[in-house]
Protein backbone atom coordinates (compact mmCIF):
# COMPACT_ATOMS: atom_id res chain seq x y z
CA UNK A 1 0.00 0.00 0.00
CA UNK A 2 1.39 3.44 -0.88
CA UNK A 3 2.65 5.86 1.73
CA UNK A 4 1.16 9.27 1.05
CA UNK A 5 3.42 11.97 2.48
CA UNK A 6 1.75 15.35 2.19
CA UNK A 7 4.39 17.45 3.90
CA UNK A 8 7.95 16.76 4.92
CA UNK A 9 11.19 18.43 5.95
CA UNK A 10 14.31 16.95 4.39
CA UNK A 11 17.32 19.27 4.37
CA UNK A 12 20.40 18.24 6.37
CA UNK A 13 22.87 20.65 7.94
CA UNK A 14 25.70 20.13 10.41
CA UNK A 15 24.64 22.05 13.49
CA UNK A 16 23.46 20.75 16.89
CA UNK A 17 20.23 19.58 15.26
CA UNK A 18 19.89 19.77 11.49
CA UNK A 19 18.23 22.62 9.69
CA UNK A 20 14.89 21.87 8.13
CA UNK A 21 12.03 23.53 6.30
CA UNK A 22 10.08 25.42 8.92
CA UNK A 23 6.51 26.54 8.42
CA UNK A 24 5.47 30.16 8.69
CA UNK A 25 3.40 30.92 11.74
CA UNK A 26 -0.18 31.86 11.09
CA UNK A 27 -2.63 33.92 13.08
CA UNK A 28 -4.63 31.86 15.54
CA UNK A 29 -8.35 31.43 14.96
CA UNK A 30 -10.67 33.61 17.05
CA UNK A 31 -11.66 30.69 19.28
CA UNK A 32 -8.04 29.72 19.76
CA UNK A 33 -8.50 26.69 17.56
CA UNK A 34 -9.38 24.48 20.49
CA UNK A 35 -10.52 20.91 20.12
CA UNK A 36 -13.14 20.30 17.46
CA UNK A 37 -15.90 17.74 18.01
CA UNK A 38 -14.91 14.44 16.43
CA UNK A 39 -16.37 10.99 16.48
CA UNK A 40 -14.63 7.70 16.00
CA UNK A 41 -16.04 4.31 16.82
CA UNK A 42 -14.15 2.74 19.72
CA UNK A 43 -14.49 -0.86 20.81
CA UNK A 44 -13.35 -2.68 23.89
CA UNK A 45 -9.92 -4.23 23.49
CA UNK A 46 -11.02 -7.87 22.96
CA UNK A 47 -13.53 -6.88 20.27
CA UNK A 48 -11.12 -4.53 18.50
CA UNK A 49 -8.37 -7.14 18.54
CA UNK A 50 -10.72 -9.69 17.03
CA UNK A 51 -11.74 -7.28 14.28
CA UNK A 52 -8.12 -6.46 13.46
CA UNK A 53 -7.18 -10.10 13.22
CA UNK A 54 -10.25 -10.84 11.14
CA UNK A 55 -9.38 -8.07 8.68
CA UNK A 56 -5.75 -9.08 8.28
CA UNK A 57 -5.77 -12.86 8.66
CA UNK A 58 -9.21 -14.04 7.57
CA UNK A 59 -11.59 -16.21 9.59
CA UNK A 60 -14.53 -15.31 11.76
CA UNK A 61 -14.47 -12.72 14.50
CA UNK A 62 -15.78 -15.36 16.89
CA UNK A 63 -12.71 -17.50 16.25
CA UNK A 64 -10.37 -14.53 16.68
CA UNK A 65 -11.97 -13.55 19.97
CA UNK A 66 -11.42 -16.95 21.50
CA UNK A 67 -7.82 -17.22 20.31
CA UNK A 68 -6.54 -13.75 21.12
CA UNK A 69 -5.88 -11.58 24.16
CA UNK A 70 -5.64 -7.77 24.28
CA UNK A 71 -1.88 -7.96 24.89
CA UNK A 72 -1.44 -9.57 21.49
CA UNK A 73 -2.08 -6.29 19.73
CA UNK A 74 -1.18 -3.68 22.33
CA UNK A 75 1.96 -5.21 23.79
CA UNK A 76 1.87 -2.81 26.72
CA UNK A 77 -0.24 -4.45 29.39
CA UNK A 78 -3.70 -3.64 28.03
CA UNK A 79 -6.58 -4.56 30.29
CA UNK A 80 -9.91 -6.03 29.30
CA UNK A 81 -12.42 -3.34 28.40
CA UNK A 82 -9.82 -0.72 27.46
CA UNK A 83 -10.50 1.18 24.24
CA UNK A 84 -8.12 0.76 21.34
CA UNK A 85 -7.84 2.70 18.11
CA UNK A 86 -10.17 1.27 15.46
CA UNK A 87 -10.04 2.36 11.81
CA UNK A 88 -13.14 1.13 10.01
CA UNK A 89 -11.92 2.27 6.60
CA UNK A 90 -8.88 4.07 5.26
CA UNK A 91 -6.97 6.13 4.87
CA UNK A 92 -5.51 6.40 8.34
CA UNK A 93 -4.23 9.96 8.92
CA UNK A 94 -0.84 10.01 10.62
CA UNK A 95 0.74 13.27 11.84
CA UNK A 96 4.40 12.96 12.92
CA UNK A 97 5.97 15.91 14.72
CA UNK A 98 9.57 16.36 15.75
CA UNK A 99 13.04 17.23 14.52
CA UNK A 100 15.39 15.67 11.96
CA UNK A 101 15.96 12.57 14.08
CA UNK A 102 12.65 11.32 12.69
CA UNK A 103 13.22 11.91 8.96
CA UNK A 104 16.94 12.23 8.02
CA UNK A 105 19.26 11.12 6.55
CA UNK A 106 17.80 7.83 5.28
CA UNK A 107 14.63 7.18 3.31
CA UNK A 108 14.17 4.17 5.60
CA UNK A 109 13.76 6.47 8.58
CA UNK A 110 11.56 6.44 11.67
CA UNK A 111 8.51 7.93 9.93
CA UNK A 112 8.73 5.52 7.01
CA UNK A 113 9.20 2.51 9.28
CA UNK A 114 6.39 3.40 11.69
CA UNK A 115 4.09 4.19 8.76
CA UNK A 116 4.74 0.73 7.33
CA UNK A 117 3.91 -0.80 10.70
CA UNK A 118 0.60 1.10 10.85
CA UNK A 119 -0.32 -0.09 7.37
CA UNK A 120 0.45 -3.68 8.25
CA UNK A 121 -1.44 -3.62 11.54
CA UNK A 122 -4.57 -1.81 10.36
CA UNK A 123 -4.68 -3.03 6.77
CA UNK A 124 -5.40 0.42 5.32
CA UNK A 125 -3.49 3.09 3.43
CA UNK A 126 -1.76 5.66 5.64
CA UNK A 127 -1.78 9.33 4.72
CA UNK A 128 1.21 11.09 6.32
CA UNK A 129 0.92 14.79 7.11
CA UNK A 130 4.38 15.48 8.49
CA UNK A 131 5.18 18.52 10.62
CA UNK A 132 8.86 17.88 11.30
CA UNK A 133 11.34 20.74 11.52
CA UNK A 134 15.09 20.51 12.05
CA UNK A 135 16.98 22.89 14.33
CA UNK A 136 13.82 23.93 16.18
CA UNK A 137 13.70 25.22 19.73
CA UNK A 138 11.15 23.93 22.21
CA UNK A 139 9.52 27.35 22.53
CA UNK A 140 9.29 27.63 18.74
CA UNK A 141 7.51 24.30 18.59
CA UNK A 142 5.05 25.43 21.26
CA UNK A 143 4.36 28.59 19.24
CA UNK A 144 3.62 26.45 16.18
CA UNK A 145 1.13 24.39 18.16
CA UNK A 146 -0.62 27.58 19.21
CA UNK A 147 -0.64 29.54 15.95
CA UNK A 148 -0.06 27.32 12.92
CA UNK A 149 -3.51 26.62 11.49
CA UNK A 150 -2.21 23.95 9.10
CA UNK A 151 -0.67 21.99 11.96
CA UNK A 152 -3.72 22.43 14.16
CA UNK A 153 -6.10 21.34 11.41
CA UNK A 154 -4.01 18.24 10.68
CA UNK A 155 -3.94 17.36 14.37
CA UNK A 156 -7.71 17.71 14.44
CA UNK A 157 -8.00 15.25 11.54
CA UNK A 158 -5.37 12.82 12.83
CA UNK A 159 -5.97 9.22 13.76
CA UNK A 160 -2.37 8.79 14.96
CA UNK A 161 0.08 11.43 16.23
CA UNK A 162 3.72 10.87 17.15
CA UNK A 163 5.80 13.50 18.92
CA UNK A 164 9.47 14.03 19.56
CA UNK A 165 9.86 17.39 21.30
CA UNK A 166 12.62 19.50 19.65
CA UNK A 167 15.39 20.86 21.87
CA UNK A 168 17.73 22.96 19.73
CA UNK A 169 18.18 25.43 22.60
CA UNK A 170 20.21 22.82 24.47
CA UNK A 171 23.11 23.09 22.05
CA UNK A 172 25.04 26.11 23.29
CA UNK A 173 24.69 25.41 27.04
CA UNK A 174 25.79 21.80 26.70
CA UNK A 175 28.76 22.67 24.50
CA UNK A 176 29.75 25.48 26.85
CA UNK A 177 29.58 23.36 30.00
CA UNK A 178 31.87 20.75 28.47
CA UNK A 179 34.27 23.19 26.81
CA UNK A 180 33.50 21.85 23.34
CA UNK A 181 35.04 23.73 20.43
CA UNK A 182 37.26 25.77 22.72
CA UNK A 183 34.37 27.26 24.72
CA UNK A 184 35.05 28.26 28.33
CA UNK A 185 33.07 26.17 30.86
CA UNK A 186 33.23 29.05 33.35
CA UNK A 187 30.89 30.95 31.01
CA UNK A 188 28.18 28.45 31.96
CA UNK A 189 28.07 29.97 35.44
CA UNK A 190 27.65 28.63 38.93
CA UNK A 191 30.27 27.29 41.29
CA UNK A 192 30.35 24.06 39.30
CA UNK A 193 30.19 25.66 35.81
CA UNK A 194 26.82 24.00 35.23
CA UNK A 195 24.32 26.79 35.90
CA UNK A 196 23.50 27.18 32.21
CA UNK A 197 22.48 23.49 32.14
CA UNK A 198 20.15 23.96 35.08
CA UNK A 199 18.66 27.06 33.47
CA UNK A 200 17.98 25.46 30.10
CA UNK A 201 16.50 22.39 31.76
CA UNK A 202 14.18 24.54 33.86
CA UNK A 203 12.83 26.40 30.84
CA UNK A 204 12.58 23.18 28.83
CA UNK A 205 10.38 21.59 31.49
CA UNK A 206 8.05 24.57 31.52
CA UNK A 207 7.64 24.39 27.74
CA UNK A 208 7.07 20.63 27.87
CA UNK A 209 4.24 21.17 30.36
CA UNK A 210 2.61 23.70 28.03
CA UNK A 211 3.15 21.55 24.92
CA UNK A 212 1.19 18.65 26.36
CA UNK A 213 -1.55 20.97 27.55
CA UNK A 214 -1.84 22.53 24.10
CA UNK A 215 -1.58 19.27 22.17
CA UNK A 216 -4.26 17.50 24.17
CA UNK A 217 -6.55 20.53 23.81
CA UNK A 218 -6.39 20.07 20.03
CA UNK A 219 -6.36 16.27 19.83
CA UNK A 220 -8.13 14.32 22.57
CA UNK A 221 -5.91 11.33 23.51
CA UNK A 222 -9.08 9.37 24.32
CA UNK A 223 -10.02 9.63 20.62
CA UNK A 224 -6.72 10.19 18.79
CA UNK A 225 -3.80 7.83 19.34
CA UNK A 226 -0.96 10.02 20.64
CA UNK A 227 2.48 8.51 21.12
CA UNK A 228 5.65 10.25 22.30
CA UNK A 229 9.30 9.29 22.03
CA UNK A 230 12.19 10.68 24.00
CA UNK A 231 15.65 10.85 22.44
CA UNK A 232 19.20 9.69 23.01
CA UNK A 233 22.13 11.95 23.85
CA UNK A 234 23.82 13.65 20.92
CA UNK A 235 27.55 13.77 20.24
CA UNK A 236 28.68 11.04 22.60
CA UNK A 237 31.23 9.95 19.97
CA UNK A 238 32.97 13.31 20.38
CA UNK A 239 32.95 13.37 24.17
CA UNK A 240 35.41 12.33 26.80
CA UNK A 241 34.01 10.20 29.62
CA UNK A 242 34.48 13.22 31.89
CA UNK A 243 32.33 15.43 29.65
CA UNK A 244 29.74 12.66 29.42
CA UNK A 245 29.54 12.53 33.21
CA UNK A 246 28.63 16.24 33.22
CA UNK A 247 25.93 16.11 30.58
CA UNK A 248 24.31 12.71 31.11
CA UNK A 249 22.32 13.56 34.29
CA UNK A 250 20.72 16.57 32.58
CA UNK A 251 19.78 14.57 29.48
CA UNK A 252 18.19 11.94 31.70
CA UNK A 253 16.38 14.61 33.70
CA UNK A 254 14.83 15.99 30.52
CA UNK A 255 13.66 12.60 29.28
CA UNK A 256 12.20 11.64 32.64
CA UNK A 257 10.21 14.88 32.76
CA UNK A 258 8.69 14.17 29.34
CA UNK A 259 7.61 10.72 30.51
CA UNK A 260 6.17 12.09 33.74
CA UNK A 261 4.08 14.79 32.05
CA UNK A 262 2.90 12.51 29.24
CA UNK A 263 1.75 10.00 31.84
CA UNK A 264 -0.53 12.61 33.38
CA UNK A 265 -2.49 12.59 30.10
CA UNK A 266 -2.44 8.82 29.71
CA UNK A 267 0.09 9.05 26.85
CA UNK A 268 2.86 6.43 26.78
CA UNK A 269 6.44 7.26 25.85
CA UNK A 270 8.81 5.16 23.75
CA UNK A 271 11.92 5.25 25.94
CA UNK A 272 14.58 5.65 23.28
CA UNK A 273 16.97 7.25 25.75
CA UNK A 274 17.10 4.22 28.04
CA UNK A 275 17.19 1.79 25.12
CA UNK A 276 20.12 3.52 23.39
CA UNK A 277 22.00 4.84 26.43
CA UNK A 278 21.36 2.21 29.07
CA UNK A 279 20.36 3.03 32.62
CA UNK A 280 23.68 2.77 34.42
CA UNK A 281 25.01 6.19 33.42
CA UNK A 282 28.21 4.78 31.96
CA UNK A 283 29.85 6.40 28.95
CA UNK A 284 28.65 5.05 25.62
CA UNK A 285 29.62 5.87 22.03
CA UNK A 286 26.42 5.53 20.00
CA UNK A 287 28.33 5.77 16.72
CA UNK A 288 30.51 2.83 17.65
CA UNK A 289 27.37 0.94 18.64
CA UNK A 290 25.97 1.42 15.12
CA UNK A 291 22.90 3.34 16.25
CA UNK A 292 23.98 6.85 15.17
CA UNK A 293 25.84 7.99 12.04
CA UNK A 294 29.20 9.77 12.15
CA UNK A 295 27.74 13.23 12.85
CA UNK A 296 26.84 11.96 16.31
CA UNK A 297 23.25 13.15 15.90
CA UNK A 298 21.15 11.26 13.38
CA UNK A 299 20.22 7.59 13.68
CA UNK A 300 21.47 4.93 11.33
CA UNK A 301 18.91 2.80 9.51
CA UNK A 302 19.26 0.28 12.35
CA UNK A 303 18.75 3.06 14.89
CA UNK A 304 15.64 4.32 13.11
CA UNK A 305 14.24 0.79 12.98
CA UNK A 306 14.84 0.40 16.71
CA UNK A 307 13.08 3.70 17.41
CA UNK A 308 10.09 2.66 15.32
CA UNK A 309 9.86 -0.72 17.05
CA UNK A 310 9.91 0.95 20.47
CA UNK A 311 7.02 3.15 19.34
CA UNK A 312 5.15 0.22 17.82
CA UNK A 313 5.53 -1.82 21.01
CA UNK A 314 3.48 0.80 22.87
CA UNK A 315 0.45 -0.62 21.08
CA UNK A 316 -2.81 1.11 20.21
CA UNK A 317 -4.60 1.70 23.51
CA UNK A 318 -6.31 5.07 23.69
CA UNK A 319 -6.12 7.11 26.88
CA UNK A 320 -8.93 6.40 29.29
Coordinates of C-alpha atoms in Angstrom, one line a residue:
X1 CA 0.0 0.0 0.0
X2 CA 1.4 3.4 -0.9
X3 CA 2.7 5.9 1.7
X4 CA 1.2 9.3 1.1
X5 CA 3.4 12.0 2.5
X6 CA 1.8 15.4 2.2
X7 CA 4.4 17.5 3.9
X8 CA 7.9 16.8 4.9
X9 CA 11.2 18.4 6.0
X10 CA 14.3 17.0 4.4
X11 CA 17.3 19.3 4.4
X12 CA 20.4 18.2 6.4
X13 CA 22.9 20.7 7.9
X14 CA 25.7 20.1 10.4
X15 CA 24.6 22.0 13.5
X16 CA 23.5 20.7 16.9
X17 CA 20.2 19.6 15.3
X18 CA 19.9 19.8 11.5
X19 CA 18.2 22.6 9.7
X20 CA 14.9 21.9 8.1
X21 CA 12.0 23.5 6.3
X22 CA 10.1 25.4 8.9
X23 CA 6.5 26.5 8.4
X24 CA 5.5 30.2 8.7
X25 CA 3.4 30.9 11.7
X26 CA -0.2 31.9 11.1
X27 CA -2.6 33.9 13.1
X28 CA -4.6 31.9 15.5
X29 CA -8.3 31.4 15.0
X30 CA -10.7 33.6 17.1
X31 CA -11.7 30.7 19.3
X32 CA -8.0 29.7 19.8
X33 CA -8.5 26.7 17.6
X34 CA -9.4 24.5 20.5
X35 CA -10.5 20.9 20.1
X36 CA -13.1 20.3 17.5
X37 CA -15.9 17.7 18.0
X38 CA -14.9 14.4 16.4
X39 CA -16.4 11.0 16.5
X40 CA -14.6 7.7 16.0
X41 CA -16.0 4.3 16.8
X42 CA -14.2 2.7 19.7
X43 CA -14.5 -0.9 20.8
X44 CA -13.3 -2.7 23.9
X45 CA -9.9 -4.2 23.5
X46 CA -11.0 -7.9 23.0
X47 CA -13.5 -6.9 20.3
X48 CA -11.1 -4.5 18.5
X49 CA -8.4 -7.1 18.5
X50 CA -10.7 -9.7 17.0
X51 CA -11.7 -7.3 14.3
X52 CA -8.1 -6.5 13.5
X53 CA -7.2 -10.1 13.2
X54 CA -10.2 -10.8 11.1
X55 CA -9.4 -8.1 8.7
X56 CA -5.7 -9.1 8.3
X57 CA -5.8 -12.9 8.7
X58 CA -9.2 -14.0 7.6
X59 CA -11.6 -16.2 9.6
X60 CA -14.5 -15.3 11.8
X61 CA -14.5 -12.7 14.5
X62 CA -15.8 -15.4 16.9
X63 CA -12.7 -17.5 16.3
X64 CA -10.4 -14.5 16.7
X65 CA -12.0 -13.6 20.0
X66 CA -11.4 -16.9 21.5
X67 CA -7.8 -17.2 20.3
X68 CA -6.5 -13.7 21.1
X69 CA -5.9 -11.6 24.2
X70 CA -5.6 -7.8 24.3
X71 CA -1.9 -8.0 24.9
X72 CA -1.4 -9.6 21.5
X73 CA -2.1 -6.3 19.7
X74 CA -1.2 -3.7 22.3
X75 CA 2.0 -5.2 23.8
X76 CA 1.9 -2.8 26.7
X77 CA -0.2 -4.4 29.4
X78 CA -3.7 -3.6 28.0
X79 CA -6.6 -4.6 30.3
X80 CA -9.9 -6.0 29.3
X81 CA -12.4 -3.3 28.4
X82 CA -9.8 -0.7 27.5
X83 CA -10.5 1.2 24.2
X84 CA -8.1 0.8 21.3
X85 CA -7.8 2.7 18.1
X86 CA -10.2 1.3 15.5
X87 CA -10.0 2.4 11.8
X88 CA -13.1 1.1 10.0
X89 CA -11.9 2.3 6.6
X90 CA -8.9 4.1 5.3
X91 CA -7.0 6.1 4.9
X92 CA -5.5 6.4 8.3
X93 CA -4.2 10.0 8.9
X94 CA -0.8 10.0 10.6
X95 CA 0.7 13.3 11.8
X96 CA 4.4 13.0 12.9
X97 CA 6.0 15.9 14.7
X98 CA 9.6 16.4 15.7
X99 CA 13.0 17.2 14.5
X100 CA 15.4 15.7 12.0
X101 CA 16.0 12.6 14.1
X102 CA 12.7 11.3 12.7
X103 CA 13.2 11.9 9.0
X104 CA 16.9 12.2 8.0
X105 CA 19.3 11.1 6.6
X106 CA 17.8 7.8 5.3
X107 CA 14.6 7.2 3.3
X108 CA 14.2 4.2 5.6
X109 CA 13.8 6.5 8.6
X110 CA 11.6 6.4 11.7
X111 CA 8.5 7.9 9.9
X112 CA 8.7 5.5 7.0
X113 CA 9.2 2.5 9.3
X114 CA 6.4 3.4 11.7
X115 CA 4.1 4.2 8.8
X116 CA 4.7 0.7 7.3
X117 CA 3.9 -0.8 10.7
X118 CA 0.6 1.1 10.9
X119 CA -0.3 -0.1 7.4
X120 CA 0.5 -3.7 8.2
X121 CA -1.4 -3.6 11.5
X122 CA -4.6 -1.8 10.4
X123 CA -4.7 -3.0 6.8
X124 CA -5.4 0.4 5.3
X125 CA -3.5 3.1 3.4
X126 CA -1.8 5.7 5.6
X127 CA -1.8 9.3 4.7
X128 CA 1.2 11.1 6.3
X129 CA 0.9 14.8 7.1
X130 CA 4.4 15.5 8.5
X131 CA 5.2 18.5 10.6
X132 CA 8.9 17.9 11.3
X133 CA 11.3 20.7 11.5
X134 CA 15.1 20.5 12.1
X135 CA 17.0 22.9 14.3
X136 CA 13.8 23.9 16.2
X137 CA 13.7 25.2 19.7
X138 CA 11.2 23.9 22.2
X139 CA 9.5 27.3 22.5
X140 CA 9.3 27.6 18.7
X141 CA 7.5 24.3 18.6
X142 CA 5.0 25.4 21.3
X143 CA 4.4 28.6 19.2
X144 CA 3.6 26.5 16.2
X145 CA 1.1 24.4 18.2
X146 CA -0.6 27.6 19.2
X147 CA -0.6 29.5 15.9
X148 CA -0.1 27.3 12.9
X149 CA -3.5 26.6 11.5
X150 CA -2.2 24.0 9.1
X151 CA -0.7 22.0 12.0
X152 CA -3.7 22.4 14.2
X153 CA -6.1 21.3 11.4
X154 CA -4.0 18.2 10.7
X155 CA -3.9 17.4 14.4
X156 CA -7.7 17.7 14.4
X157 CA -8.0 15.3 11.5
X158 CA -5.4 12.8 12.8
X159 CA -6.0 9.2 13.8
X160 CA -2.4 8.8 15.0
X161 CA 0.1 11.4 16.2
X162 CA 3.7 10.9 17.2
X163 CA 5.8 13.5 18.9
X164 CA 9.5 14.0 19.6
X165 CA 9.9 17.4 21.3
X166 CA 12.6 19.5 19.7
X167 CA 15.4 20.9 21.9
X168 CA 17.7 23.0 19.7
X169 CA 18.2 25.4 22.6
X170 CA 20.2 22.8 24.5
X171 CA 23.1 23.1 22.0
X172 CA 25.0 26.1 23.3
X173 CA 24.7 25.4 27.0
X174 CA 25.8 21.8 26.7
X175 CA 28.8 22.7 24.5
X176 CA 29.8 25.5 26.9
X177 CA 29.6 23.4 30.0
X178 CA 31.9 20.7 28.5
X179 CA 34.3 23.2 26.8
X180 CA 33.5 21.8 23.3
X181 CA 35.0 23.7 20.4
X182 CA 37.3 25.8 22.7
X183 CA 34.4 27.3 24.7
X184 CA 35.1 28.3 28.3
X185 CA 33.1 26.2 30.9
X186 CA 33.2 29.1 33.3
X187 CA 30.9 30.9 31.0
X188 CA 28.2 28.5 32.0
X189 CA 28.1 30.0 35.4
X190 CA 27.6 28.6 38.9
X191 CA 30.3 27.3 41.3
X192 CA 30.4 24.1 39.3
X193 CA 30.2 25.7 35.8
X194 CA 26.8 24.0 35.2
X195 CA 24.3 26.8 35.9
X196 CA 23.5 27.2 32.2
X197 CA 22.5 23.5 32.1
X198 CA 20.1 24.0 35.1
X199 CA 18.7 27.1 33.5
X200 CA 18.0 25.5 30.1
X201 CA 16.5 22.4 31.8
X202 CA 14.2 24.5 33.9
X203 CA 12.8 26.4 30.8
X204 CA 12.6 23.2 28.8
X205 CA 10.4 21.6 31.5
X206 CA 8.1 24.6 31.5
X207 CA 7.6 24.4 27.7
X208 CA 7.1 20.6 27.9
X209 CA 4.2 21.2 30.4
X210 CA 2.6 23.7 28.0
X211 CA 3.1 21.6 24.9
X212 CA 1.2 18.6 26.4
X213 CA -1.6 21.0 27.6
X214 CA -1.8 22.5 24.1
X215 CA -1.6 19.3 22.2
X216 CA -4.3 17.5 24.2
X217 CA -6.6 20.5 23.8
X218 CA -6.4 20.1 20.0
X219 CA -6.4 16.3 19.8
X220 CA -8.1 14.3 22.6
X221 CA -5.9 11.3 23.5
X222 CA -9.1 9.4 24.3
X223 CA -10.0 9.6 20.6
X224 CA -6.7 10.2 18.8
X225 CA -3.8 7.8 19.3
X226 CA -1.0 10.0 20.6
X227 CA 2.5 8.5 21.1
X228 CA 5.7 10.3 22.3
X229 CA 9.3 9.3 22.0
X230 CA 12.2 10.7 24.0
X231 CA 15.7 10.9 22.4
X232 CA 19.2 9.7 23.0
X233 CA 22.1 11.9 23.8
X234 CA 23.8 13.7 20.9
X235 CA 27.6 13.8 20.2
X236 CA 28.7 11.0 22.6
X237 CA 31.2 9.9 20.0
X238 CA 33.0 13.3 20.4
X239 CA 32.9 13.4 24.2
X240 CA 35.4 12.3 26.8
X241 CA 34.0 10.2 29.6
X242 CA 34.5 13.2 31.9
X243 CA 32.3 15.4 29.7
X244 CA 29.7 12.7 29.4
X245 CA 29.5 12.5 33.2
X246 CA 28.6 16.2 33.2
X247 CA 25.9 16.1 30.6
X248 CA 24.3 12.7 31.1
X249 CA 22.3 13.6 34.3
X250 CA 20.7 16.6 32.6
X251 CA 19.8 14.6 29.5
X252 CA 18.2 11.9 31.7
X253 CA 16.4 14.6 33.7
X254 CA 14.8 16.0 30.5
X255 CA 13.7 12.6 29.3
X256 CA 12.2 11.6 32.6
X257 CA 10.2 14.9 32.8
X258 CA 8.7 14.2 29.3
X259 CA 7.6 10.7 30.5
X260 CA 6.2 12.1 33.7
X261 CA 4.1 14.8 32.0
X262 CA 2.9 12.5 29.2
X263 CA 1.7 10.0 31.8
X264 CA -0.5 12.6 33.4
X265 CA -2.5 12.6 30.1
X266 CA -2.4 8.8 29.7
X267 CA 0.1 9.1 26.9
X268 CA 2.9 6.4 26.8
X269 CA 6.4 7.3 25.8
X270 CA 8.8 5.2 23.8
X271 CA 11.9 5.2 25.9
X272 CA 14.6 5.6 23.3
X273 CA 17.0 7.2 25.8
X274 CA 17.1 4.2 28.0
X275 CA 17.2 1.8 25.1
X276 CA 20.1 3.5 23.4
X277 CA 22.0 4.8 26.4
X278 CA 21.4 2.2 29.1
X279 CA 20.4 3.0 32.6
X280 CA 23.7 2.8 34.4
X281 CA 25.0 6.2 33.4
X282 CA 28.2 4.8 32.0
X283 CA 29.9 6.4 28.9
X284 CA 28.7 5.0 25.6
X285 CA 29.6 5.9 22.0
X286 CA 26.4 5.5 20.0
X287 CA 28.3 5.8 16.7
X288 CA 30.5 2.8 17.7
X289 CA 27.4 0.9 18.6
X290 CA 26.0 1.4 15.1
X291 CA 22.9 3.3 16.2
X292 CA 24.0 6.8 15.2
X293 CA 25.8 8.0 12.0
X294 CA 29.2 9.8 12.2
X295 CA 27.7 13.2 12.8
X296 CA 26.8 12.0 16.3
X297 CA 23.2 13.2 15.9
X298 CA 21.2 11.3 13.4
X299 CA 20.2 7.6 13.7
X300 CA 21.5 4.9 11.3
X301 CA 18.9 2.8 9.5
X302 CA 19.3 0.3 12.4
X303 CA 18.7 3.1 14.9
X304 CA 15.6 4.3 13.1
X305 CA 14.2 0.8 13.0
X306 CA 14.8 0.4 16.7
X307 CA 13.1 3.7 17.4
X308 CA 10.1 2.7 15.3
X309 CA 9.9 -0.7 17.0
X310 CA 9.9 0.9 20.5
X311 CA 7.0 3.2 19.3
X312 CA 5.1 0.2 17.8
X313 CA 5.5 -1.8 21.0
X314 CA 3.5 0.8 22.9
X315 CA 0.4 -0.6 21.1
X316 CA -2.8 1.1 20.2
X317 CA -4.6 1.7 23.5
X318 CA -6.3 5.1 23.7
X319 CA -6.1 7.1 26.9
X320 CA -8.9 6.4 29.3

